[in-house]
Short mmCIF file of C-alpha atoms in Angstrom, two decimals:
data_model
loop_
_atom_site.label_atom_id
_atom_site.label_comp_id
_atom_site.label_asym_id
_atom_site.label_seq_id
_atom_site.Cartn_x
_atom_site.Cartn_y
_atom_site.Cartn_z
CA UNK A 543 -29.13 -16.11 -5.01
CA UNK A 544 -26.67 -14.98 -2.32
CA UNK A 545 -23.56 -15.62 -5.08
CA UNK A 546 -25.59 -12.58 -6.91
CA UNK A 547 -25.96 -10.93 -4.07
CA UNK A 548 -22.11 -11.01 -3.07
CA UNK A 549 -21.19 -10.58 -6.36
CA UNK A 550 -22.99 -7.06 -6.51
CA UNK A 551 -21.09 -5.72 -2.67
CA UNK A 552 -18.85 -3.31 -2.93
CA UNK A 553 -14.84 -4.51 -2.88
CA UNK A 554 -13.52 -3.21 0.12
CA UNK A 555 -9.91 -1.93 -0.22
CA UNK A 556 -7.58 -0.95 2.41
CA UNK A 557 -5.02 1.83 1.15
CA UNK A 558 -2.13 2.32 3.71
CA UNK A 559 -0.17 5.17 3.71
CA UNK A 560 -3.81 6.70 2.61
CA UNK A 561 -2.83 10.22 3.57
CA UNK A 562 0.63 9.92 1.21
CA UNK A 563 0.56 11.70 -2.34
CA UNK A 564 -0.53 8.42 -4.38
CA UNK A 565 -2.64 7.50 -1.52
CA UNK A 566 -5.23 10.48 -1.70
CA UNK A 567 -5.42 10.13 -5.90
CA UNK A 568 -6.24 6.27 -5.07
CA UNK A 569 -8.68 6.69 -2.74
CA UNK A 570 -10.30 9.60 -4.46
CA UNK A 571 -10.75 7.36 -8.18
CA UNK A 572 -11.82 4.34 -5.82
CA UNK A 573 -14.88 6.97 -4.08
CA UNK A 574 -15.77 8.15 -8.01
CA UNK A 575 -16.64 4.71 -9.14
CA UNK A 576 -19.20 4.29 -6.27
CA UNK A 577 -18.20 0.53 -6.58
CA UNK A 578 -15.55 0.44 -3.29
CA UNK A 579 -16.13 1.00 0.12
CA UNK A 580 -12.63 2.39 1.56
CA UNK A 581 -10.57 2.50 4.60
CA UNK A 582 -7.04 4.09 4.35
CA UNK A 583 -4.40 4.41 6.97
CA UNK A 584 -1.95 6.37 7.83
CA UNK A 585 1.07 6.64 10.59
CA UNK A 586 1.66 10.25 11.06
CA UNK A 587 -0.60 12.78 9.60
CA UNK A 588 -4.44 12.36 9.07
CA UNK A 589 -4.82 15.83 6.97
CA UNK A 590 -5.53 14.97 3.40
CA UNK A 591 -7.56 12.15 4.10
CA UNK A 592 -11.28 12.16 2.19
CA UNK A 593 -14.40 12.17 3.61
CA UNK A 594 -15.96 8.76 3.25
CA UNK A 595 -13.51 6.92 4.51
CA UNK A 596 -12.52 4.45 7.49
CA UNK A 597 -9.49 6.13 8.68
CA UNK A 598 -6.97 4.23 10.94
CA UNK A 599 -3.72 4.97 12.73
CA UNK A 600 -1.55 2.43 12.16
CA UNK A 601 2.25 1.60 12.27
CA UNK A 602 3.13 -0.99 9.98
CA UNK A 603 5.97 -2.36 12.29
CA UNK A 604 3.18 -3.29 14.70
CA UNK A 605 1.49 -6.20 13.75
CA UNK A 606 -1.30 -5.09 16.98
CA UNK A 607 -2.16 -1.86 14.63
CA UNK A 608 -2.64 -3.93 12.02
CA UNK A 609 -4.37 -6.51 13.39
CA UNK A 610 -7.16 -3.95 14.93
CA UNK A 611 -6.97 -2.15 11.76
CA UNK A 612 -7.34 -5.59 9.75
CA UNK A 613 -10.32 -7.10 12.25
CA UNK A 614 -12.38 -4.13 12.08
CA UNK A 615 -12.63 -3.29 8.13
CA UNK A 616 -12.21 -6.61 6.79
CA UNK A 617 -10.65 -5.93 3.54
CA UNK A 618 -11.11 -7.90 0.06
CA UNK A 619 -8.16 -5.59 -1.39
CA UNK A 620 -5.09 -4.30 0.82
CA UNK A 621 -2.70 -1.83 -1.14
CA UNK A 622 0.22 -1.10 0.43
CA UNK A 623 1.28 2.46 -0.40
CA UNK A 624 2.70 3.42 2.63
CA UNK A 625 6.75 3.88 2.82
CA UNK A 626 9.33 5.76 3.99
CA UNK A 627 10.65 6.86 0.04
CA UNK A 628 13.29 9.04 0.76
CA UNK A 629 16.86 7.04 -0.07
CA UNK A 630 18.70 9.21 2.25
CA UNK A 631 16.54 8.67 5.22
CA UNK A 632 16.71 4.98 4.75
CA UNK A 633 20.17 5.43 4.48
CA UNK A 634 20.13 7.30 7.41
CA UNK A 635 17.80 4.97 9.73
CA UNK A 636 18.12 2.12 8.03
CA UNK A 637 15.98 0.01 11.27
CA UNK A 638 13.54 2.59 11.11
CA UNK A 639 12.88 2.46 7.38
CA UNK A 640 13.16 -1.20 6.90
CA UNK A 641 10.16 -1.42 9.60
CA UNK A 642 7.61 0.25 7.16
CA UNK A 643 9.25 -0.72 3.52
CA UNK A 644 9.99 -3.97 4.56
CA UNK A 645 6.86 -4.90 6.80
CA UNK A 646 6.75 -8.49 8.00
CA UNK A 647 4.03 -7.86 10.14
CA UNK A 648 1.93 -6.50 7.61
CA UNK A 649 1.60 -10.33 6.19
CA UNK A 650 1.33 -12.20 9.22
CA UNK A 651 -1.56 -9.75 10.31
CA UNK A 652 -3.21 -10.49 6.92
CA UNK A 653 -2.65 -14.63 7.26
CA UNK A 654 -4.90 -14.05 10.92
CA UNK A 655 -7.87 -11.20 9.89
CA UNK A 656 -7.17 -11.47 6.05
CA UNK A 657 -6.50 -14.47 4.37
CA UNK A 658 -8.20 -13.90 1.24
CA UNK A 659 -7.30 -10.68 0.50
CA UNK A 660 -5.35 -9.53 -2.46
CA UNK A 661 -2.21 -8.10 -1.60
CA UNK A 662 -0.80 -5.15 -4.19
CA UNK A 663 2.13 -3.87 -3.09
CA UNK A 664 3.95 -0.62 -4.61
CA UNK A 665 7.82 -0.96 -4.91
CA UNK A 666 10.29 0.79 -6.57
CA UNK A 667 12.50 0.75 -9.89
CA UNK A 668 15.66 1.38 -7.36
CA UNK A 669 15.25 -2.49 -6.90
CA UNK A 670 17.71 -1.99 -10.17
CA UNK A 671 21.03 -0.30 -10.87
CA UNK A 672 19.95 1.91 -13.48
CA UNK A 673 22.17 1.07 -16.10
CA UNK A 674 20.52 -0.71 -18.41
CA UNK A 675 17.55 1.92 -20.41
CA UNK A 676 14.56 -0.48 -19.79
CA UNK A 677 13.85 -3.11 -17.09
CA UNK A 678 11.37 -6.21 -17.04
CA UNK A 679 9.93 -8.08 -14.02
CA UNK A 680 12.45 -10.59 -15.02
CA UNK A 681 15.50 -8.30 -15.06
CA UNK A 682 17.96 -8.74 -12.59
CA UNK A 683 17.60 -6.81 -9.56
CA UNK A 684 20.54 -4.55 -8.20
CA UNK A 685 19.21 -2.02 -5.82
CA UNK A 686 22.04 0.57 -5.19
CA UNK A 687 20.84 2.46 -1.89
CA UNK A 688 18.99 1.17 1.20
CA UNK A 689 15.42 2.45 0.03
CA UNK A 690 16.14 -0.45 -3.31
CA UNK A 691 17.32 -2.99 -0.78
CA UNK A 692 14.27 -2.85 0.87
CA UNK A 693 11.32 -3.00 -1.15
CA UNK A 694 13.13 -5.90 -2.91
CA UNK A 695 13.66 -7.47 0.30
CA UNK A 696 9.58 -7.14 1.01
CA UNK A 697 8.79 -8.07 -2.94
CA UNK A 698 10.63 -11.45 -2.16
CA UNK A 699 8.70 -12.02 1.06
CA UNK A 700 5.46 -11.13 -0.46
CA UNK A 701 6.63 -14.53 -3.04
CA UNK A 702 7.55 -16.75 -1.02
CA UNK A 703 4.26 -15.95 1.95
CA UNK A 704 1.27 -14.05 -0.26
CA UNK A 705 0.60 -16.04 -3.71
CA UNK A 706 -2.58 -13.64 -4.08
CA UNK A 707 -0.78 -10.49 -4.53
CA UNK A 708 0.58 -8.52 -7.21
CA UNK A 709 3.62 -6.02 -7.12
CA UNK A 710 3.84 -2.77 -8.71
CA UNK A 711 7.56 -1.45 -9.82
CA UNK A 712 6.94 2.74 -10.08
CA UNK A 713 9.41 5.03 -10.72
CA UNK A 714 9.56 8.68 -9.48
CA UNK A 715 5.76 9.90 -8.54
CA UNK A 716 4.81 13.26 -9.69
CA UNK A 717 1.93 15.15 -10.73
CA UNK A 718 -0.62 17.69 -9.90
CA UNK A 719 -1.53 18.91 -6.24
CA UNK A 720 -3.82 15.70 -4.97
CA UNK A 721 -7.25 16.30 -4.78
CA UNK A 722 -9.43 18.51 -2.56
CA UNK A 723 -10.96 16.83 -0.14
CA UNK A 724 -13.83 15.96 0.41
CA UNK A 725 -14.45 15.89 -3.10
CA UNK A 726 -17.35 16.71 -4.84
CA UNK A 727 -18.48 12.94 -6.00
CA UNK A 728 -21.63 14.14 -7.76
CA UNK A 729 -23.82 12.85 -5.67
#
């Protein structure tokens, strides 16, 4: 039946901010399982990016980039990864930070060439004040820098405009170099 036949099609995830440090793990686990076809984006630098994927140029305060980006892949999954982290640039710039942490566009892109599409979006624990020793989702939120203000500002949009989405709260990211690319997938 064609319900079987969807049902066995790879999910097709979008990863913005592809080319960023969680971006390249992400993409590479989603590759390993064989059971994704993805496209990643990224604003500035395309070095880092994998082999086997759709790779896209996109500014996330242009709803145009997205759009194209959007039209042409088609995406069942869209994680957005892509942010400018650093509290003291947002601080700094705080219009050119809030255009990629706090991307508007982003969702009215997705209600035109994406309707269905899952939305997970990666914040930040600065949406809190720090003081208390652990946090839930229903804790109160008290971000204390610019970088805080906006991701909460975007998690509150994403509420009220995306019902199909879910919102990751990560703290500082830090690991291992990411990997190689292209990787070696086995094959």
């Amino acid at each position: 039946s064609s319900a079987a036949m969807s049902s066995e099609a790879p999910t097709r995830v979008l990863v913005t901010g592809g080319s960023g440090y969680l971006g390249q793990f992400l993409i590479d686990r989603l590759l390993q399982t064989g059971k994704h076809t993805v496209a990643a984006t990224y604003m500035n630098k395309k070095e880092g990016m994998c082999d086997g994927v759709d790779a896209f140029r996109m500014n996330l305060a242009s709803e145009g980039d997205i759009l194209a980006c959007l039209s042409s892949f088609s995406p069942d999954v869209v994680v957005n990864l892509a942010a400018i982290s650093s509290p003291a640039a947002c601080g700094k710039d705080t219009a050119a930070s809030a255009s990629i942490n706090t991307p508007s566009p982003l969702l009215s892109a997705m209600s035109s060439a994406a309707p269905h599409a899952l939305l997970i979006q990666l914040s930040t624990d600065q949406v809190f004040d720090g003081a208390s020793p652990v946090y839930t989702e229903t804790s109160p939120t008290r971000p204390v820098n610019a970088y805080g203000e906006q991701k909460l500002a975007f998690e509150r949009e994403i509420q009220q405009r995306w019902p199909h989405s879910l919102i990751l709260r990560s703290s500082l990211i830090i690991g291992p170099p990411p990997p190689p690319g292209p990787p070696d997938r086995g094959e």
